[in-house]
Amino acid sequence: PYGALRAESFPQHRRQQAAVAVRERRGLLPEDGSGDGAVGAGLRPGRQTGHRKRKRDKTGLEEMKMGKIFYLMGKSASGKDTIYQRLLRNPEFSLERLVIYTTRPIRDGELDGREYHFVTEEDFQKLKAEGKIIEDRGYETVYGLWRYFTADNMNLEEKSYLGIGTLESYEKLKAYYGEEKIRPIYIEVEDGERLKRAIAREETQETPKYEEMCRRFLADAQDFSEEKIRQAGISHRFSNMDGAGGYSEIEKYLRSVL
């Protein structure tokens, strides 16, 4: 037949090369690019070779799985600090702590690199000159200016991070790293329940600061208004009315994107 005559007109090595080219176009070669053994074994098109194909994007280039920043937000007494600590301790996710910087003096019981990176004003100015300051806030105190800021010191090529903060800081991180690198986790609790929790927490303090508690509660209404949440592009919220349910839903969400 014509097909047989045509095959015989090619040398053996040319026929193998042609077969390899066909199999390569069909995605049937192993990842290391070798194919002579597969062709010699007479594998049919569509048969599994035992090698997984690497995922490719629309340009044909291999996609690299990059790390992400998960950013917890919510009003006071919404339970976000408890969720933050539980997620950090969960070995399933291996999340690194996103630690911000401050120029204020370290306090008793604090560790550098745990609560904050403690730096000087000169360190801040150097990072700012290098373009590594993502967002910063300054507060005038009786001891002088204290700064709190986030700097670009994360290795997102290899690790994922967990942060906690405000809508404003989230938006600045998103603008700096890009929307695909940061995922918001907004914690929500009904206001009456939050107020009960805040009072109960304050009652455990040696010197309760109810006035400051009320100030934070009222400020939250402005800082986390529906308009600002919508402007930040946050479409999904995690209810933490009972504590456990909110955490389990967040775990499911992390598994879906990591």
mmCIF file of C-alpha atoms in Angstrom:
data_model
loop_
_atom_site.group_PDB
_atom_site.id
_atom_site.type_symbol
_atom_site.label_atom_id
_atom_site.label_comp_id
_atom_site.label_asym_id
_atom_site.label_seq_id
_atom_site.Cartn_x
_atom_site.Cartn_y
_atom_site.Cartn_z
ATOM 1 C CA PRO A 1 0.000 0.000 0.000
ATOM 2 C CA TYR A 2 0.957 3.643 -0.436
ATOM 3 C CA GLY A 3 1.523 4.101 3.302
ATOM 4 C CA ALA A 4 3.846 1.112 3.456
ATOM 5 C CA LEU A 5 5.837 2.215 0.380
ATOM 6 C CA ARG A 6 6.205 5.688 1.860
ATOM 7 C CA ALA A 7 7.405 4.332 5.188
ATOM 8 C CA GLU A 8 9.973 2.114 3.514
ATOM 9 C CA SER A 9 11.342 5.064 1.564
ATOM 10 C CA PHE A 10 12.527 6.675 4.840
ATOM 11 C CA PRO A 11 15.571 5.438 6.794
ATOM 12 C CA GLN A 12 14.811 3.962 10.202
ATOM 13 C CA HIS A 13 16.168 6.973 12.158
ATOM 14 C CA ARG A 14 14.139 9.400 10.026
ATOM 15 C CA ARG A 15 10.957 7.467 10.738
ATOM 16 C CA GLN A 16 11.685 7.596 14.471
ATOM 17 C CA GLN A 17 12.328 11.350 14.325
ATOM 18 C CA ALA A 18 9.032 11.916 12.517
ATOM 19 C CA ALA A 19 7.166 9.807 15.075
ATOM 20 C CA VAL A 20 8.749 11.750 17.948
ATOM 21 C CA ALA A 21 7.688 15.055 16.359
ATOM 22 C CA VAL A 22 4.087 13.858 16.053
ATOM 23 C CA ARG A 23 3.999 12.639 19.640
ATOM 24 C CA GLU A 24 5.510 15.919 20.845
ATOM 25 C CA ARG A 25 2.749 17.903 19.132
ATOM 26 C CA ARG A 26 0.153 15.673 20.781
ATOM 27 C CA GLY A 27 1.712 16.162 24.228
ATOM 28 C CA LEU A 28 2.562 12.479 24.666
ATOM 29 C CA LEU A 29 6.275 12.810 25.447
ATOM 30 C CA PRO A 30 7.603 12.698 29.029
ATOM 31 C CA GLU A 31 8.606 16.009 30.670
ATOM 32 C CA ASP A 32 12.341 15.516 30.114
ATOM 33 C CA GLY A 33 11.783 15.737 26.367
ATOM 34 C CA SER A 34 12.958 12.184 25.605
ATOM 35 C CA GLY A 35 10.771 10.115 23.333
ATOM 36 C CA ASP A 36 12.784 7.453 21.506
ATOM 37 C CA GLY A 37 11.998 4.825 24.135
ATOM 38 C CA ALA A 38 8.290 5.577 24.040
ATOM 39 C CA VAL A 39 8.224 5.368 20.246
ATOM 40 C CA GLY A 40 10.252 2.176 20.269
ATOM 41 C CA ALA A 41 7.788 0.643 22.714
ATOM 42 C CA GLY A 42 5.010 1.251 20.201
ATOM 43 C CA LEU A 43 2.763 3.334 22.468
ATOM 44 C CA ARG A 44 -0.448 4.400 20.785
ATOM 45 C CA PRO A 45 -1.590 8.032 20.631
ATOM 46 C CA GLY A 46 -3.488 8.893 23.819
ATOM 47 C CA ARG A 47 -1.870 6.161 25.914
ATOM 48 C CA GLN A 48 -0.502 7.273 29.302
ATOM 49 C CA THR A 49 3.279 7.345 29.557
ATOM 50 C CA GLY A 50 3.462 7.733 33.344
ATOM 51 C CA HIS A 51 4.523 11.393 33.159
ATOM 52 C CA ARG A 52 2.298 14.335 34.002
ATOM 53 C CA LYS A 53 2.118 17.226 31.593
ATOM 54 C CA ARG A 54 3.075 20.532 33.100
ATOM 55 C CA LYS A 55 0.377 23.141 33.166
ATOM 56 C CA ARG A 56 0.919 25.908 30.653
ATOM 57 C CA ASP A 57 -0.660 29.305 30.340
ATOM 58 C CA LYS A 58 -2.168 30.799 27.182
ATOM 59 C CA THR A 59 1.269 31.784 25.865
ATOM 60 C CA GLY A 60 2.531 28.204 26.137
ATOM 61 C CA LEU A 61 4.925 29.045 28.970
ATOM 62 C CA GLU A 62 5.011 26.927 32.112
ATOM 63 C CA GLU A 63 3.148 28.461 35.035
ATOM 64 C CA MET A 64 5.021 28.779 38.328
ATOM 65 C CA LYS A 65 3.014 28.396 41.528
ATOM 66 C CA MET A 66 3.716 31.603 43.390
ATOM 67 C CA GLY A 67 3.082 32.384 47.033
ATOM 68 C CA LYS A 68 0.265 34.633 48.177
ATOM 69 C CA ILE A 69 -0.490 37.108 50.925
ATOM 70 C CA PHE A 70 -3.618 36.333 52.921
ATOM 71 C CA TYR A 71 -4.792 39.468 54.684
ATOM 72 C CA LEU A 72 -7.178 39.295 57.638
ATOM 73 C CA MET A 73 -9.442 42.265 58.299
ATOM 74 C CA GLY A 74 -12.418 43.009 60.474
ATOM 75 C CA LYS A 75 -13.827 45.312 63.103
ATOM 76 C CA SER A 76 -12.639 45.147 66.718
ATOM 77 C CA ALA A 77 -13.807 42.125 68.739
ATOM 78 C CA SER A 78 -14.608 40.170 65.566
ATOM 79 C CA GLY A 79 -12.176 37.400 66.563
ATOM 80 C CA LYS A 80 -9.615 38.043 63.840
ATOM 81 C CA ASP A 81 -6.648 37.876 66.247
ATOM 82 C CA THR A 82 -7.664 34.387 67.394
ATOM 83 C CA ILE A 83 -8.134 33.229 63.796
ATOM 84 C CA TYR A 84 -4.778 34.762 62.874
ATOM 85 C CA GLN A 85 -2.942 32.760 65.558
ATOM 86 C CA ARG A 86 -4.738 29.497 64.690
ATOM 87 C CA LEU A 87 -3.877 29.823 61.009
ATOM 88 C CA LEU A 88 -0.222 30.507 61.789
ATOM 89 C CA ARG A 89 -0.057 27.365 63.949
ATOM 90 C CA ASN A 90 -1.716 25.172 61.316
ATOM 91 C CA PRO A 91 1.065 23.078 59.686
ATOM 92 C CA GLU A 92 -1.159 22.300 56.698
ATOM 93 C CA PHE A 93 -0.746 25.821 55.292
ATOM 94 C CA SER A 94 2.818 26.691 56.431
ATOM 95 C CA LEU A 95 2.011 30.402 56.399
ATOM 96 C CA GLU A 96 4.728 32.882 57.283
ATOM 97 C CA ARG A 97 3.928 35.797 59.564
ATOM 98 C CA LEU A 98 3.727 39.152 57.771
ATOM 99 C CA VAL A 99 5.495 41.328 60.332
ATOM 100 C CA ILE A 100 5.298 45.098 60.007
ATOM 101 C CA TYR A 101 7.930 47.578 61.202
ATOM 102 C CA THR A 102 7.898 50.221 63.905
ATOM 103 C CA THR A 103 10.276 52.885 65.144
ATOM 104 C CA ARG A 104 8.848 52.862 68.676
ATOM 105 C CA PRO A 105 10.924 51.274 71.460
ATOM 106 C CA ILE A 106 10.481 47.582 72.145
ATOM 107 C CA ARG A 107 8.346 46.757 75.200
ATOM 108 C CA ASP A 108 8.777 44.128 77.880
ATOM 109 C CA GLY A 109 7.696 40.714 76.633
ATOM 110 C CA GLU A 110 8.037 41.614 72.933
ATOM 111 C CA LEU A 111 10.484 39.960 70.556
ATOM 112 C CA ASP A 112 12.033 41.578 67.510
ATOM 113 C CA GLY A 113 10.586 39.901 64.424
ATOM 114 C CA ARG A 114 7.525 38.526 66.236
ATOM 115 C CA GLU A 115 5.280 41.451 67.180
ATOM 116 C CA TYR A 116 7.204 43.914 64.988
ATOM 117 C CA HIS A 117 10.531 44.539 63.330
ATOM 118 C CA PHE A 118 11.957 47.241 65.592
ATOM 119 C CA VAL A 119 13.999 49.753 63.613
ATOM 120 C CA THR A 120 15.246 53.325 63.825
ATOM 121 C CA GLU A 121 14.101 56.428 61.973
ATOM 122 C CA GLU A 122 17.299 56.147 59.914
ATOM 123 C CA ASP A 123 16.333 52.615 58.877
ATOM 124 C CA PHE A 124 12.923 53.895 57.780
ATOM 125 C CA GLN A 125 14.433 56.689 55.690
ATOM 126 C CA LYS A 126 16.853 54.254 54.036
ATOM 127 C CA LEU A 127 14.044 51.842 53.085
ATOM 128 C CA LYS A 128 11.989 54.770 51.804
ATOM 129 C CA ALA A 129 14.873 55.967 49.617
ATOM 130 C CA GLU A 130 15.134 52.430 48.188
ATOM 131 C CA GLY A 131 11.433 52.460 47.314
ATOM 132 C CA LYS A 132 10.629 49.550 49.628
ATOM 133 C CA ILE A 133 8.006 51.222 51.832
ATOM 134 C CA ILE A 134 4.544 49.968 50.892
ATOM 135 C CA GLU A 135 2.493 51.895 53.455
ATOM 136 C CA ASP A 136 3.261 53.820 56.643
ATOM 137 C CA ARG A 137 1.503 55.633 59.455
ATOM 138 C CA GLY A 138 3.010 58.112 61.924
ATOM 139 C CA TYR A 139 1.812 59.021 65.409
ATOM 140 C CA GLU A 140 3.068 61.948 67.473
ATOM 141 C CA THR A 141 3.637 60.849 71.068
ATOM 142 C CA VAL A 142 5.131 62.446 74.167
ATOM 143 C CA TYR A 143 8.296 60.531 73.211
ATOM 144 C CA GLY A 144 8.376 61.813 69.649
ATOM 145 C CA LEU A 145 7.215 60.423 66.300
ATOM 146 C CA TRP A 146 6.513 56.706 66.198
ATOM 147 C CA ARG A 147 6.100 55.093 62.797
ATOM 148 C CA TYR A 148 4.399 51.854 61.825
ATOM 149 C CA PHE A 149 5.006 50.653 58.282
ATOM 150 C CA THR A 150 5.056 47.715 55.889
ATOM 151 C CA ALA A 151 8.149 47.112 53.780
ATOM 152 C CA ASP A 152 8.822 44.846 50.820
ATOM 153 C CA ASN A 153 10.678 41.986 52.505
ATOM 154 C CA MET A 154 8.645 38.952 51.453
ATOM 155 C CA ASN A 155 9.783 36.034 49.295
ATOM 156 C CA LEU A 156 6.576 35.340 47.369
ATOM 157 C CA GLU A 157 8.375 33.049 44.930
ATOM 158 C CA GLU A 158 8.648 30.392 47.628
ATOM 159 C CA LYS A 159 6.360 31.279 50.554
ATOM 160 C CA SER A 160 2.848 32.428 51.414
ATOM 161 C CA TYR A 161 2.215 34.966 54.163
ATOM 162 C CA LEU A 162 -0.524 35.853 56.625
ATOM 163 C CA GLY A 163 -1.119 39.453 57.611
ATOM 164 C CA ILE A 164 -3.666 41.337 59.652
ATOM 165 C CA GLY A 165 -4.627 44.982 59.299
ATOM 166 C CA THR A 166 -6.987 47.613 57.967
ATOM 167 C CA LEU A 167 -8.785 48.145 54.677
ATOM 168 C CA GLU A 168 -6.408 50.999 53.919
ATOM 169 C CA SER A 169 -3.284 48.879 54.369
ATOM 170 C CA TYR A 170 -4.873 46.063 52.342
ATOM 171 C CA GLU A 171 -5.501 48.391 49.405
ATOM 172 C CA LYS A 172 -1.912 49.652 49.484
ATOM 173 C CA LEU A 173 -0.557 46.104 49.539
ATOM 174 C CA LYS A 174 -2.832 45.223 46.622
ATOM 175 C CA ALA A 175 -1.635 48.249 44.650
ATOM 176 C CA TYR A 176 2.016 47.333 45.332
ATOM 177 C CA TYR A 177 1.990 43.563 44.706
ATOM 178 C CA GLY A 178 -0.980 43.227 42.371
ATOM 179 C CA GLU A 179 -4.443 41.824 42.961
ATOM 180 C CA GLU A 180 -3.405 38.280 42.022
ATOM 181 C CA LYS A 181 -0.853 38.126 44.859
ATOM 182 C CA ILE A 182 -3.051 39.167 47.793
ATOM 183 C CA ARG A 183 -6.278 37.548 49.012
ATOM 184 C CA PRO A 184 -8.557 39.359 51.492
ATOM 185 C CA ILE A 185 -10.147 37.481 54.384
ATOM 186 C CA TYR A 186 -12.810 39.732 55.854
ATOM 187 C CA ILE A 187 -14.197 38.624 59.243
ATOM 188 C CA GLU A 188 -17.714 39.732 60.102
ATOM 189 C CA VAL A 189 -19.677 39.634 63.365
ATOM 190 C CA GLU A 190 -22.989 41.333 64.169
ATOM 191 C CA ASP A 191 -22.421 44.653 65.993
ATOM 192 C CA GLY A 192 -24.384 43.715 69.133
ATOM 193 C CA GLU A 193 -22.333 40.537 69.554
ATOM 194 C CA ARG A 194 -19.105 42.446 68.993
ATOM 195 C CA LEU A 195 -20.037 44.965 71.700
ATOM 196 C CA LYS A 196 -20.737 42.157 74.178
ATOM 197 C CA ARG A 197 -17.366 40.564 73.402
ATOM 198 C CA ALA A 198 -15.545 43.892 73.704
ATOM 199 C CA ILE A 199 -17.083 44.617 77.133
ATOM 200 C CA ALA A 200 -16.334 41.088 78.366
ATOM 201 C CA ARG A 201 -12.716 41.406 77.217
ATOM 202 C CA GLU A 202 -12.301 44.819 78.849
ATOM 203 C CA GLU A 203 -13.670 43.507 82.143
ATOM 204 C CA THR A 204 -10.740 41.100 82.382
ATOM 205 C CA GLN A 205 -8.230 43.960 82.330
ATOM 206 C CA GLU A 206 -6.707 45.288 85.548
ATOM 207 C CA THR A 207 -7.685 48.796 84.469
ATOM 208 C CA PRO A 208 -10.559 48.608 81.958
ATOM 209 C CA LYS A 209 -10.480 51.327 79.311
ATOM 210 C CA TYR A 210 -14.130 51.542 78.357
ATOM 211 C CA GLU A 211 -13.762 54.983 76.814
ATOM 212 C CA GLU A 212 -11.102 53.728 74.383
ATOM 213 C CA MET A 213 -13.231 50.657 73.671
ATOM 214 C CA CYS A 214 -16.160 52.898 72.700
ATOM 215 C CA ARG A 215 -13.915 55.076 70.565
ATOM 216 C CA ARG A 216 -12.679 52.028 68.608
ATOM 217 C CA PHE A 217 -16.200 50.704 68.233
ATOM 218 C CA LEU A 218 -17.425 53.988 66.728
ATOM 219 C CA ALA A 219 -14.313 54.375 64.553
ATOM 220 C CA ASP A 220 -14.895 50.916 63.079
ATOM 221 C CA ALA A 221 -18.215 52.095 61.666
ATOM 222 C CA GLN A 222 -16.295 54.597 59.546
ATOM 223 C CA ASP A 223 -13.150 52.576 58.795
ATOM 224 C CA PHE A 224 -15.129 49.492 57.704
ATOM 225 C CA SER A 225 -18.167 51.145 56.185
ATOM 226 C CA GLU A 226 -20.080 49.273 53.495
ATOM 227 C CA GLU A 227 -18.913 51.811 50.937
ATOM 228 C CA LYS A 228 -15.236 51.309 51.795
ATOM 229 C CA ILE A 229 -15.584 47.520 51.782
ATOM 230 C CA ARG A 230 -17.156 47.716 48.334
ATOM 231 C CA GLN A 231 -14.472 50.109 47.056
ATOM 232 C CA ALA A 232 -11.772 47.702 48.258
ATOM 233 C CA GLY A 233 -13.284 45.012 46.043
ATOM 234 C CA ILE A 234 -14.151 42.649 48.886
ATOM 235 C CA SER A 235 -17.059 40.521 47.762
ATOM 236 C CA HIS A 236 -16.879 37.566 50.178
ATOM 237 C CA ARG A 237 -17.112 37.687 53.970
ATOM 238 C CA PHE A 238 -16.591 35.065 56.663
ATOM 239 C CA SER A 239 -19.079 35.088 59.530
ATOM 240 C CA ASN A 240 -17.501 34.450 62.927
ATOM 241 C CA MET A 241 -20.600 34.555 65.118
ATOM 242 C CA ASP A 242 -19.812 31.180 66.709
ATOM 243 C CA GLY A 243 -16.046 31.216 66.239
ATOM 244 C CA ALA A 244 -15.530 27.633 65.046
ATOM 245 C CA GLY A 245 -17.694 27.919 61.939
ATOM 246 C CA GLY A 246 -15.872 30.978 60.667
ATOM 247 C CA TYR A 247 -12.486 29.338 61.085
ATOM 248 C CA SER A 248 -13.475 26.146 59.265
ATOM 249 C CA GLU A 249 -14.786 28.146 56.313
ATOM 250 C CA ILE A 250 -11.510 30.047 56.106
ATOM 251 C CA GLU A 251 -9.610 26.742 56.128
ATOM 252 C CA LYS A 252 -11.688 25.539 53.186
ATOM 253 C CA TYR A 253 -10.976 28.765 51.341
ATOM 254 C CA LEU A 254 -7.206 28.487 51.868
ATOM 255 C CA ARG A 255 -7.209 24.893 50.604
ATOM 256 C CA SER A 256 -8.968 26.024 47.439
ATOM 257 C CA VAL A 257 -6.318 28.610 46.522
ATOM 258 C CA LEU A 258 -3.054 27.171 47.859
#
